[in-house]
Structure formats: C-alpha cells, structure tokens
XYZ file of C-alpha atoms in Angstrom:
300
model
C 87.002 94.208 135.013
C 87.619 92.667 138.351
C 85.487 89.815 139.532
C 83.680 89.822 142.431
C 86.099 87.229 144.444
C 88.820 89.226 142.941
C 87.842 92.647 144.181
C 86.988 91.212 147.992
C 90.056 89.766 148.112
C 92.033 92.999 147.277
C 89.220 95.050 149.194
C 90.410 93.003 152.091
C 94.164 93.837 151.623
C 93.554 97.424 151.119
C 91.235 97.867 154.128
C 93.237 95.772 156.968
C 95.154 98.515 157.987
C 96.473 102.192 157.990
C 98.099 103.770 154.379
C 101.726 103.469 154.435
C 101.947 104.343 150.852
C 103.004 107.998 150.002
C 102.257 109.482 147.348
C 105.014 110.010 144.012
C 104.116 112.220 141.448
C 103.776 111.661 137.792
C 107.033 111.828 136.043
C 105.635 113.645 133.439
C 102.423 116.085 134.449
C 101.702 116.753 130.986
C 101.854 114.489 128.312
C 103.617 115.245 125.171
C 105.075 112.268 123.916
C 103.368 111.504 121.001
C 103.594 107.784 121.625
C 101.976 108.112 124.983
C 99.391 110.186 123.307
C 98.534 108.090 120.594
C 98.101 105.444 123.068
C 96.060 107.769 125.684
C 93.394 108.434 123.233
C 92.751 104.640 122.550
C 90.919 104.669 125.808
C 88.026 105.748 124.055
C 87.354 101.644 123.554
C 89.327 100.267 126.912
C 87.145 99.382 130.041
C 88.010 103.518 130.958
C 84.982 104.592 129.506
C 83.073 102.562 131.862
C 83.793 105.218 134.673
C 83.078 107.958 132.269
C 79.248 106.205 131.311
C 79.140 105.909 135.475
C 80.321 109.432 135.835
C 77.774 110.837 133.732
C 74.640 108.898 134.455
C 75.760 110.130 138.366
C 75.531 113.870 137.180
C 72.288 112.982 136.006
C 71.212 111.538 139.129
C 72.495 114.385 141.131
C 71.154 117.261 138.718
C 73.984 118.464 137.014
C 73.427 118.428 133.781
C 72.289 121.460 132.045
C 70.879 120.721 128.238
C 71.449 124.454 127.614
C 74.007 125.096 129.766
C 78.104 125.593 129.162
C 80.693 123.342 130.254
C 84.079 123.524 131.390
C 86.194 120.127 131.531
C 89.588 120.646 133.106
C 92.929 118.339 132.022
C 90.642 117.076 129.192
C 93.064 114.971 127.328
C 91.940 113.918 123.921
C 88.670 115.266 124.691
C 86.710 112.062 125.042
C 84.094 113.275 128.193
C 84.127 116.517 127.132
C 82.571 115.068 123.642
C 80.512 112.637 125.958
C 79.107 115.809 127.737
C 78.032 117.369 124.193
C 77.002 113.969 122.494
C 74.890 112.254 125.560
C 74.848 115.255 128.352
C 73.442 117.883 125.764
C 75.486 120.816 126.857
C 75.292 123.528 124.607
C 78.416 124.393 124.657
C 81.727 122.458 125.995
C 85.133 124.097 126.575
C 87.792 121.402 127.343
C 91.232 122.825 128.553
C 94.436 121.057 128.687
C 98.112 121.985 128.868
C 99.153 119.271 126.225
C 99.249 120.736 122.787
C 99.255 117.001 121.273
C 96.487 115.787 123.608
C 94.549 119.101 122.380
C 95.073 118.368 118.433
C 93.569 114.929 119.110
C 90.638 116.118 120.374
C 90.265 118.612 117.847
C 90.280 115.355 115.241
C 88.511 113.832 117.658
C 85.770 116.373 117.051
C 85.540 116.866 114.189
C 85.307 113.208 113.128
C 82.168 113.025 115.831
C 80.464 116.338 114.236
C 80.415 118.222 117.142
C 83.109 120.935 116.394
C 80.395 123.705 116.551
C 79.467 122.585 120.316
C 82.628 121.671 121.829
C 85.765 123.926 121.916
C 89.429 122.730 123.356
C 91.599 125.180 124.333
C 95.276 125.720 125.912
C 95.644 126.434 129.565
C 96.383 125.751 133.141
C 93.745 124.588 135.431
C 95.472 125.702 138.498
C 95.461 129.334 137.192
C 92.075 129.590 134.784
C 92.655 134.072 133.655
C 91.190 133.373 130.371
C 87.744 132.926 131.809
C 85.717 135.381 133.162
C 83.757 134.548 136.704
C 80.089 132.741 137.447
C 80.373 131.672 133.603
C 79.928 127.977 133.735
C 76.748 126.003 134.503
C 78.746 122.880 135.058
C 82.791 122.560 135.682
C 84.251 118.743 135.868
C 87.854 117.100 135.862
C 87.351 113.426 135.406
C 90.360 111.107 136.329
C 92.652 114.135 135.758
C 92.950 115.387 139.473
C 96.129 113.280 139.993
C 98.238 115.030 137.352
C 98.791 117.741 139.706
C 102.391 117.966 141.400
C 100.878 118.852 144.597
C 98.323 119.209 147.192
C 98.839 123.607 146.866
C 98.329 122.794 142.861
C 94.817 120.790 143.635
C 93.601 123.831 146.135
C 94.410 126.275 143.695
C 92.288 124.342 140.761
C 89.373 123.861 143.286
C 89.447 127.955 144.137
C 89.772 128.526 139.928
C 86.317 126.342 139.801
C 84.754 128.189 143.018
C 85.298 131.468 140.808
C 84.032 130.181 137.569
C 81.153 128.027 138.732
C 77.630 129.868 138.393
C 75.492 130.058 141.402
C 73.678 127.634 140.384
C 75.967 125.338 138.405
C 77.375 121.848 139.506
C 81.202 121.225 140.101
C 82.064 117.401 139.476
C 85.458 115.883 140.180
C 86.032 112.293 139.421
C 89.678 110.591 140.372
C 91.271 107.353 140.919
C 92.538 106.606 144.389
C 95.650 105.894 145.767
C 95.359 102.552 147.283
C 97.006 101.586 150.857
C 100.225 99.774 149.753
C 102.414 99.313 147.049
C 101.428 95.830 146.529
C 97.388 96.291 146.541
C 98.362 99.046 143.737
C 100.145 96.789 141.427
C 97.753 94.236 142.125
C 95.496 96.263 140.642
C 97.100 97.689 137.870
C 98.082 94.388 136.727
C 94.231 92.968 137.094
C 93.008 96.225 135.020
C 95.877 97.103 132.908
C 96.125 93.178 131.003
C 93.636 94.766 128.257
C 96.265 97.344 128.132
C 98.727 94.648 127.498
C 96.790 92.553 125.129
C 96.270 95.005 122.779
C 100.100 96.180 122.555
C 99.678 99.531 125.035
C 102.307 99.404 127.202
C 102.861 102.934 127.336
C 99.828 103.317 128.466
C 99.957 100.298 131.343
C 102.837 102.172 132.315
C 101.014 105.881 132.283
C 98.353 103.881 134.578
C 100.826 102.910 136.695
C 102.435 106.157 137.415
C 98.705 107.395 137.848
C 97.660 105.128 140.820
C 100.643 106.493 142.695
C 99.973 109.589 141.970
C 96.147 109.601 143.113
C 94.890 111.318 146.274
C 93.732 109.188 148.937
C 90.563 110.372 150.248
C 91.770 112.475 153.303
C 94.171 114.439 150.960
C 91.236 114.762 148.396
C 88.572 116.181 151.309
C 91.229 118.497 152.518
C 91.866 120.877 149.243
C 88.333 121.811 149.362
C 88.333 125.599 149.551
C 85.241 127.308 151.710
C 81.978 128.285 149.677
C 79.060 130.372 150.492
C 76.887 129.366 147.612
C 78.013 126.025 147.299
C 78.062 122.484 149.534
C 80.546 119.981 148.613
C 79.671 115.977 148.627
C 81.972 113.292 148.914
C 82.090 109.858 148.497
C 84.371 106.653 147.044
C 83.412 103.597 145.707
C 82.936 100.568 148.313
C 84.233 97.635 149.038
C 87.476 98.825 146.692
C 87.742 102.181 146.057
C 88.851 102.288 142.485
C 87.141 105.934 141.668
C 86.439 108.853 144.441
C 84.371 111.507 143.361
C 83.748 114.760 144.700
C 80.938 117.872 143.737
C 79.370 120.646 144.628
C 75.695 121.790 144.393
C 74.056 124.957 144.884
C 73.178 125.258 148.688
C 69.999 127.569 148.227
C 68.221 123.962 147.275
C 66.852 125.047 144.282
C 68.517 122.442 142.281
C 66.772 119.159 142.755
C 67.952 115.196 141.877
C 66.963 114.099 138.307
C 64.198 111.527 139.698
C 64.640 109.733 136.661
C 67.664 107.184 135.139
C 69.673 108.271 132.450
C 68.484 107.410 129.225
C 71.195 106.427 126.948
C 70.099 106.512 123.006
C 70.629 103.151 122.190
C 69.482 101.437 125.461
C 72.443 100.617 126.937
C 75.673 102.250 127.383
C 78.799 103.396 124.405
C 80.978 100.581 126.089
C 82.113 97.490 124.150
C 79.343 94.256 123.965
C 81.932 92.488 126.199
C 81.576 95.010 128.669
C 78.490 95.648 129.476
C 78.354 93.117 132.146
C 81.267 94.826 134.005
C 79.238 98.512 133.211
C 76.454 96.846 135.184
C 78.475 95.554 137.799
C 80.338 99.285 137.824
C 77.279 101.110 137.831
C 75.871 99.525 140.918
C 78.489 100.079 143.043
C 78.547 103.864 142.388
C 75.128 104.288 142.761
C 74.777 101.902 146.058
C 78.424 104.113 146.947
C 76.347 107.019 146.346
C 73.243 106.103 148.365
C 75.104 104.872 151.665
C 78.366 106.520 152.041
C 78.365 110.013 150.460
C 79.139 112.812 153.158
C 79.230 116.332 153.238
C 82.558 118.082 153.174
C-alpha cells in the first residue's frame, strides 16, 4: 500500500492540473491466456482484495445487500467477489458472468474448493448485451474493477442500460473501477508503487495486465457520462480523495424505501479476509472510502 507521504505527493501531481492523458484500451478485452489467468486469480491474496473488503462493507453501509436476495456480478473473472458476495454478503444466490471461458473454469474450481457451488453460478456472456436474463430479476447487480475492460464509452452505456433492465425496483446497482490518473507519469508512478508485490512474488504478467488497466480506466467525467436515465432509480457518485485510486458508482431505489444499514459490517472473524500484513493498509483503505463517501459523493 502507499504511505501517507507517498500518496500526497502523487495526489499533488495528479491534481495540479487538467488530464492530458487519453485513454488506450486494453490490448486484450478478454483474457484467455492461460498464463495471464493463472496469474489473475492469485489476486485472491495480493493487496486487490483490500478494495473488494472496502467495496463490500460500502454496500453494507449503503443498503445493498440482500441476505435473500440474487446477485448478478458482471466481468467476474475467477469469481473471487462474486464468492465474497455468497460467503460474507449472504446472497442467496450469485450469478457471475464473464466472456473468458478460462477465467470461468477457475471460478468454477474456485467454487467448488470454497463449498459454495450450490449458491453461486458462473456463466458465459456479454455484459454489454445481457438476452439470457429476463428483466427486474436481480436484487443487486455489481461490476467491481471490471468497467475498464470495455473498448469504449458506447460499450459502458450499453452495460449500464443491460443493468437498468435487469435491476429490480428495489435492488442496488454497484460499480466499482480504477481511475485513469492525469498523466502518464502519475500512472506509472503508481503502478510501480502498487504493482512491486506483483513483482516480488514472480507476476509479471499480471504487473503488466495492471498496467494496461490504469490506461484503460475511465476518468470520472467519462464514468458520470454513460449513465443512462432512470425513473425508479438515482445514481450516486463518488472517488476516493486525496488520490483517486477506486471510483465507484450505484444506484438506489428513489421511492426511499431502502434505508442505510446503520450498523458496520461485521466480518466473521473480526477483522477483514486480507493478509496479517495488510490489515494496516485495509484500515488506512477503509477510511478513505468511507470519509470519500461521507464528503464528496454526488448525485448523477
């Protein structure tokens, strides 16, 4: 994790002036390589699953998790938040979809080795174009740092109408992201202050797969702007402060009727599924979404 002087200093950098860097695709969209995969799905003990124990104690806080309700997780990899959602959100059921045959067997393992195969389901499919689904079915839809695999700004409005449709009137839509940063250099900078674990533990594929990802993210204006109109829905934005590393966007039910948690997420062995050596940086994490949350969220 970055320290504190670290992360002022390239808060600094990234906030002194207008973005001048544009933003270049992923090479590849959808993983296949079985390398890269392989790889991918050792995030499951990297400092990554800090953002996914933030991401769900913040749908707690805002009300959107459902301990009977069904789940859809777009671009869900090797399933590791959509098991999160069954293991520590309670969903009753969990549907993870991904275009990456590979990334789907490795959930599928990844299941079954967790005992949750009967609760959480991975499937094949395109999150820009959702048929298989009928409407109003799911009580909560998320895509958590997946948003920036999509070749285009048409291909992230397109996934954000597919959730509109499947979202239940009262259900929660959650997206997560990284952000594209302001320059080339505060990008590398950061890569190369996150990504040394990466490094250290032989994973250069997926340094490099991190790389190609903080290009690819949305800066916040392009995020905001995909966000299709909703009568029964009212979208919330907000990113991280003073850096914003993560970005998150969701939608509640407008009629009111779903109310904040009032209470903090109780993991079940008192503190978060992160390594011991990173609980420190969870902390540090953790507060800054939630003060994030408090002072700068907006509606869209």
């Amino acid at each position: 994790m970055i320290s504190t002087a670290q992360m002022v200093k390239l808060a600094a950098q990234h906030c002194v002036g207008p973005q001048t860097l544009a933003r270049v695709p992923e090479p590849d969209q959808v993983m296949t390589g079985q390398e890269n995969v392989d790889q991918f799905d050792k995030i499951i003990n990297s400092n990554v699953m800090i953002s996914f124990c933030g991401a769900l104690e913040l749908l707690h806080e805002i009300g959107g998790l459902n301990r009977n309700g069904k789940v859809l997780d777009l671009a869900c990899g090797p399933g590791h938040f959509s098991l999160f959602l069954a293991k520590y959100g309670g969903a009753e059921k969990v549907v993870g979809i991904d275009l990456s045959e590979p990334m789907l067997e490795k959930a599928r393992r990844n299941a079954t080795k967790m005992g949750l195969s009967d609760r959480v389901e991975f499937v094949s499919g395109d999150i820009t174009s959702l048929l298989q689904f009928d409407g109003q079915q799911f009580d909560l839809i998320t895509c958590t740092n997946s948003a920036h695999h999509l070749p285009s700004l048409e291909a992230l409005q397109k996934m954000l109408q597919e959730v509109v449709h499947l979202i239940s009137a009262q259900g929660t839509i959650f997206i997560m992201d990284l952000t594209r940063l302001r320059t080339s250099d505060c990008v590398k900078q950061y890569v190369q202050l996150m990504g040394q674990e990466y490094l250290s533990h032989g994973l250069e594929r997926l340094y490099d797969d991190f790389l190609n990802s903080m290009y690819a993210a949305w800066t916040p204006a392009e995020l905001r702007s995909a966000v299709p109109l909703t009568q029964n829905h009212q979208w919330t934005y907000f990113a991280m402060v003073p850096l914003p590393v993560n970005q998150f966007l969701f939608a509640r039910p407008r009629s009111g009727q779903m109310k904040k948690s009032g209470t903090s997420f109780q993991w079940p062995s008192s503190k978060p599924p992160v390594r011991d050596d990173l609980q420190i940086d969870y902390k540090r994490y953790r507060q800054a979404v939630f003060t994030s949350y408090k002072w700068f969220r907006k509606d869209v």
